[in-house]
Coordinates of N, CA, C and O in Angstrom, one line a residue:
X1297 N 0.8 -1.2 0.1 CA -0.2 0.1 0.0 C 0.9 1.3 0.1 O 2.0 1.2 0.6
X1298 N 0.5 2.3 -0.6 CA 1.0 3.5 -0.6 C 1.0 4.2 0.7 O 0.0 4.1 1.7
X1299 N 1.8 5.2 1.0 CA 1.8 5.9 2.1 C 0.4 6.7 2.2 O -0.3 6.8 3.4
X1300 N -0.2 7.3 1.1 CA -1.5 7.9 1.1 C -2.4 7.1 1.6 O -3.3 7.5 2.4
X1301 N -2.5 5.8 1.0 CA -3.6 4.9 1.4 C -3.4 4.6 3.0 O -4.4 4.5 3.6
X1302 N -2.2 4.5 3.5 CA -2.1 4.2 5.0 C -2.6 5.2 5.8 O -3.2 5.0 6.7
X1303 N -2.2 6.6 5.3 CA -2.8 7.8 6.1 C -4.2 7.9 6.0 O -4.9 8.4 7.1
X1304 N -4.8 7.4 5.0 CA -6.2 7.6 4.9 C -7.0 6.5 5.6 O -8.0 6.7 6.3
X1305 N -6.3 5.5 5.9 CA -7.0 4.4 7.0 C -6.8 4.7 8.2 O -7.5 4.4 9.1
X1306 N -5.8 5.6 8.9 CA -5.8 5.9 9.9 C -6.6 7.0 10.5 O -6.3 8.3 10.0
X1307 N -7.6 6.6 11.1 CA -8.9 7.6 11.3 C -8.5 8.7 12.3 O -9.1 9.7 12.5
X1308 N -7.4 8.6 13.0 CA -7.0 9.5 13.9 C -6.3 10.9 13.4 O -6.5 11.9 14.0
X1309 N -6.0 10.6 12.1 CA -5.2 11.8 11.5 C -6.3 12.7 10.9 O -7.4 12.2 10.3
X1310 N -6.2 14.0 11.1 CA -7.3 14.9 10.5 C -7.0 15.2 9.0 O -6.0 14.7 8.6
X1311 N -7.9 16.0 8.4 CA -7.7 16.1 6.9 C -6.7 16.8 6.4 O -6.0 17.0 5.5
X1312 N -6.1 17.8 7.6 CA -4.9 18.8 7.4 C -3.9 18.0 7.1 O -2.8 18.5 6.4
X1313 N -3.5 16.9 7.7 CA -2.2 16.0 7.6 C -2.1 15.4 6.1 O -1.1 15.4 5.5
X1314 N -3.3 15.0 5.5 CA -3.3 14.7 4.1 C -3.1 15.7 3.1 O -2.4 15.4 2.2
X1315 N -3.5 17.0 3.5 CA -3.2 18.1 2.6 C -1.8 18.5 2.4 O -1.2 18.8 1.5
X1316 N -1.2 18.2 3.5 CA 0.3 18.6 3.5 C 1.2 17.5 2.9 O 2.4 17.8 2.5
X1317 N 0.6 16.3 2.7 CA 1.6 15.2 2.0 C 1.6 15.5 0.5 O 0.6 15.8 0.0
X1318 N 2.8 15.4 0.2 CA 2.9 15.6 -1.5 C 2.2 14.5 -2.0 O 2.7 13.3 -2.2
X1319 N 1.0 14.8 -2.9 CA 0.2 13.7 -3.6 C 0.7 13.7 -4.9 O 0.2 12.9 -5.8
X1320 N 1.5 14.4 -5.5 CA 1.7 14.7 -7.1 C 3.1 14.2 -7.3 O 4.0 14.3 -6.5
X1321 N 3.3 13.8 -8.5 CA 4.7 13.5 -9.1 C 5.4 14.8 -9.6 O 6.3 14.8 -9.8
X1322 N 4.4 15.4 -10.1 CA 4.9 16.7 -11.1 C 4.0 18.0 -10.5 O 2.9 17.8 -10.5
X1323 N 4.7 19.0 -10.0 CA 3.9 20.2 -10.0 C 4.2 21.3 -10.8 O 5.4 21.5 -11.1
X1324 N 3.5 22.2 -11.3 CA 3.6 23.2 -12.6 C 3.2 24.4 -11.9 O 2.2 24.4 -11.5
X1325 N 4.1 25.4 -11.9 CA 3.7 26.7 -11.7 C 4.0 27.6 -12.9 O 5.0 27.6 -13.5
X1326 N 3.1 28.7 -12.8 CA 3.3 29.8 -14.0 C 2.8 31.0 -13.4 O 1.9 31.3 -12.6
X1327 N 3.6 32.0 -13.8 CA 3.6 33.4 -13.1 C 3.6 34.5 -14.6 O 4.6 34.4 -15.3
X1328 N 2.8 35.3 -14.6 CA 2.8 36.3 -15.4 C 3.1 37.7 -14.8 O 2.2 38.1 -13.7
X1329 N 4.1 38.3 -15.2 CA 4.4 39.5 -14.5 C 4.5 40.8 -15.5 O 4.8 40.4 -16.6
X1330 N 4.6 42.0 -15.1 CA 4.9 43.2 -15.9 C 3.9 43.3 -17.3 O 4.6 43.5 -18.5
X1331 N 2.7 43.2 -16.9 CA 1.9 43.6 -18.2 C 1.4 44.9 -17.9 O 0.9 45.3 -17.0
X1332 N 1.5 45.4 -19.0 CA 1.2 47.0 -19.0 C 2.1 47.9 -19.5 O 3.3 47.6 -19.9
X1333 N 1.6 49.1 -19.5 CA 2.6 50.1 -19.8 C 2.4 51.4 -19.2 O 1.3 51.6 -18.6
X1334 N 3.3 52.3 -19.1 CA 3.0 53.8 -18.5 C 3.5 54.8 -19.6 O 4.3 54.7 -20.3
X1335 N 2.5 56.0 -19.9 CA 2.9 57.1 -20.6 C 3.2 58.0 -20.0 O 2.5 58.6 -19.2
X1336 N 4.4 58.7 -20.2 CA 4.7 60.1 -19.8 C 4.4 61.0 -20.8 O 4.9 60.8 -22.0
X1337 N 3.7 62.1 -20.5 CA 3.4 63.1 -21.3 C 4.4 64.4 -21.4 O 4.9 64.4 -20.5
X1338 N 4.6 64.8 -22.8 CA 5.3 66.0 -22.6 C 6.7 65.9 -22.1 O 7.2 66.6 -21.3
X1339 N 7.5 64.8 -22.6 CA 8.8 64.4 -22.1 C 9.7 65.4 -23.1 O 9.7 65.3 -24.4
X1340 N 10.8 65.9 -22.6 CA 11.6 66.9 -23.5 C 12.8 65.8 -23.8 O 13.5 65.3 -22.9
X1341 N 13.0 65.5 -25.2 CA 14.1 64.8 -25.7 C 15.0 65.5 -26.5 O 14.8 66.2 -27.4
X1342 N 16.4 65.3 -26.0 CA 17.4 65.9 -26.8 C 18.2 64.8 -27.6 O 18.5 63.9 -27.1
X1343 N 18.3 65.3 -28.9 CA 19.1 64.0 -29.9 C 20.5 64.9 -30.2 O 20.4 65.9 -30.8
X1344 N 21.5 64.3 -29.8 CA 22.7 65.0 -30.2 C 23.2 64.2 -31.4 O 23.3 62.8 -31.6
X1345 N 24.0 65.1 -32.4 CA 24.7 64.5 -33.3 C 26.1 64.5 -33.1 O 26.8 65.4 -33.2
X1346 N 26.5 63.4 -32.7 CA 27.8 63.0 -32.2 C 29.0 62.6 -33.3 O 28.6 61.5 -33.8
X1347 N 29.8 63.4 -33.7 CA 30.7 63.1 -34.9 C 32.0 63.9 -34.2 O 32.0 64.9 -33.8
X1348 N 33.2 63.1 -34.7 CA 34.6 63.8 -34.3 C 34.9 63.2 -33.0 O 34.6 62.3 -32.4
X1349 N 36.1 64.1 -32.4 CA 36.7 63.5 -31.3 C 36.9 64.8 -30.4 O 36.9 66.0 -30.8
X1350 N 36.6 64.5 -29.2 CA 36.5 65.6 -27.9 C 37.3 65.0 -26.9 O 37.3 64.0 -26.8
X1351 N 38.2 65.8 -26.4 CA 38.9 65.5 -25.0 C 38.0 65.1 -24.0 O 36.9 65.8 -23.6
X1352 N 38.4 64.0 -23.3 CA 37.6 63.5 -22.0 C 37.6 64.6 -20.9 O 36.6 64.7 -20.2
X1353 N 38.4 65.4 -21.0 CA 38.5 66.7 -19.8 C 37.1 67.4 -20.2 O 36.8 68.3 -19.1
X1354 N 36.7 67.5 -21.3 CA 35.6 68.4 -21.5 C 34.2 67.9 -20.9 O 33.3 68.6 -20.6
X1355 N 34.3 66.7 -20.5 CA 33.0 66.0 -19.7 C 33.5 65.8 -18.2 O 32.5 65.2 -17.7
X1356 N 34.3 66.3 -17.5 CA 34.8 66.0 -16.3 C 33.7 66.5 -15.2 O 33.4 65.7 -14.6
X1357 N 33.2 67.8 -15.3 CA 32.2 68.2 -14.4 C 30.9 67.9 -14.6 O 30.0 67.4 -13.8
X1358 N 30.3 68.3 -15.8 CA 29.0 68.3 -16.0 C 28.8 67.7 -17.4 O 29.1 68.2 -18.5
X1359 N 28.5 66.5 -17.7 CA 28.4 65.7 -18.8 C 27.4 66.3 -19.8 O 27.7 66.4 -20.9
X1360 N 26.3 66.6 -19.3 CA 25.3 67.1 -20.3 C 25.7 68.9 -20.8 O 25.6 68.8 -22.1
X1361 N 26.5 69.4 -20.1 CA 27.2 70.7 -20.7 C 28.1 70.5 -21.5 O 28.4 71.0 -22.6
X1362 N 28.8 69.2 -21.4 CA 29.9 69.1 -22.4 C 29.5 68.6 -23.5 O 29.9 68.9 -24.6
X1363 N 28.2 67.9 -23.6 CA 27.6 67.6 -24.8 C 27.1 68.8 -25.5 O 27.2 69.0 -26.8
X1364 N 26.4 69.7 -24.7 CA 25.8 70.9 -25.3 C 26.9 71.8 -26.0 O 26.9 72.5 -27.0
X1365 N 28.3 71.8 -25.3 CA 29.4 72.8 -25.8 C 30.0 72.2 -27.1 O 30.6 73.0 -27.7
X1366 N 30.0 70.8 -27.2 CA 31.0 70.2 -28.4 C 30.1 69.7 -29.4 O 30.6 69.5 -30.5
X1367 N 28.7 69.6 -29.3 CA 27.9 68.7 -30.3 C 26.7 69.6 -30.6 O 26.1 70.2 -29.6
X1368 N 26.3 69.5 -31.7 CA 24.8 70.2 -32.1 C 23.6 69.1 -31.6 O 23.9 67.9 -31.7
X1369 N 22.5 69.7 -31.2 CA 21.6 68.9 -30.8 C 20.2 69.3 -31.1 O 20.0 70.7 -31.5
X1370 N 19.0 68.5 -31.2 CA 17.9 69.0 -31.5 C 17.1 68.5 -30.4 O 16.9 67.4 -30.0
X1371 N 16.2 69.6 -30.0 CA 15.4 69.0 -28.7 C 13.9 69.2 -29.2 O 13.6 70.1 -29.9
X1372 N 13.1 68.2 -28.7 CA 11.7 68.3 -29.0 C 11.0 67.5 -27.7 O 11.4 67.0 -27.1
X1373 N 9.6 68.0 -27.7 CA 8.7 67.4 -26.8 C 7.8 66.4 -27.4 O 7.2 66.7 -28.4
X1374 N 7.7 65.2 -26.5 CA 6.7 64.2 -27.1 C 6.2 63.2 -26.0 O 7.1 63.2 -25.0
X1375 N 5.3 62.5 -26.2 CA 4.8 61.5 -25.2 C 5.6 60.2 -25.4 O 5.9 59.8 -26.3
X1376 N 5.9 59.5 -24.1 CA 6.9 58.4 -24.2 C 6.1 57.5 -23.5 O 5.7 57.5 -22.5
X1377 N 6.1 56.1 -24.1 CA 5.4 55.0 -23.5 C 6.5 54.0 -23.3 O 7.4 53.7 -24.1
X1378 N 6.3 53.5 -21.7 CA 7.5 52.5 -21.6 C 6.6 51.3 -21.1 O 5.6 51.3 -20.4
X1379 N 7.0 50.2 -21.6 CA 6.5 48.8 -21.3 C 7.1 48.2 -20.6 O 8.4 47.9 -20.5

């Protein structure tokens, strides 16, 4: 006889003992996460045209200021969706 059948014959055990016993040969779990998206409205996007060489010391203190000083850029505002 199997262990489960022996446990079922023993009338002194409550049903909680049978629930805790592993009665399965294989268990399968499935999880779905991160469904959806967030939309940010009126986001300022700067696009830099990077070409040529620049000294690394130009970017020491403020990276964004170094980009603005050395490269041309286009700034626009649009909605951005993150998934």
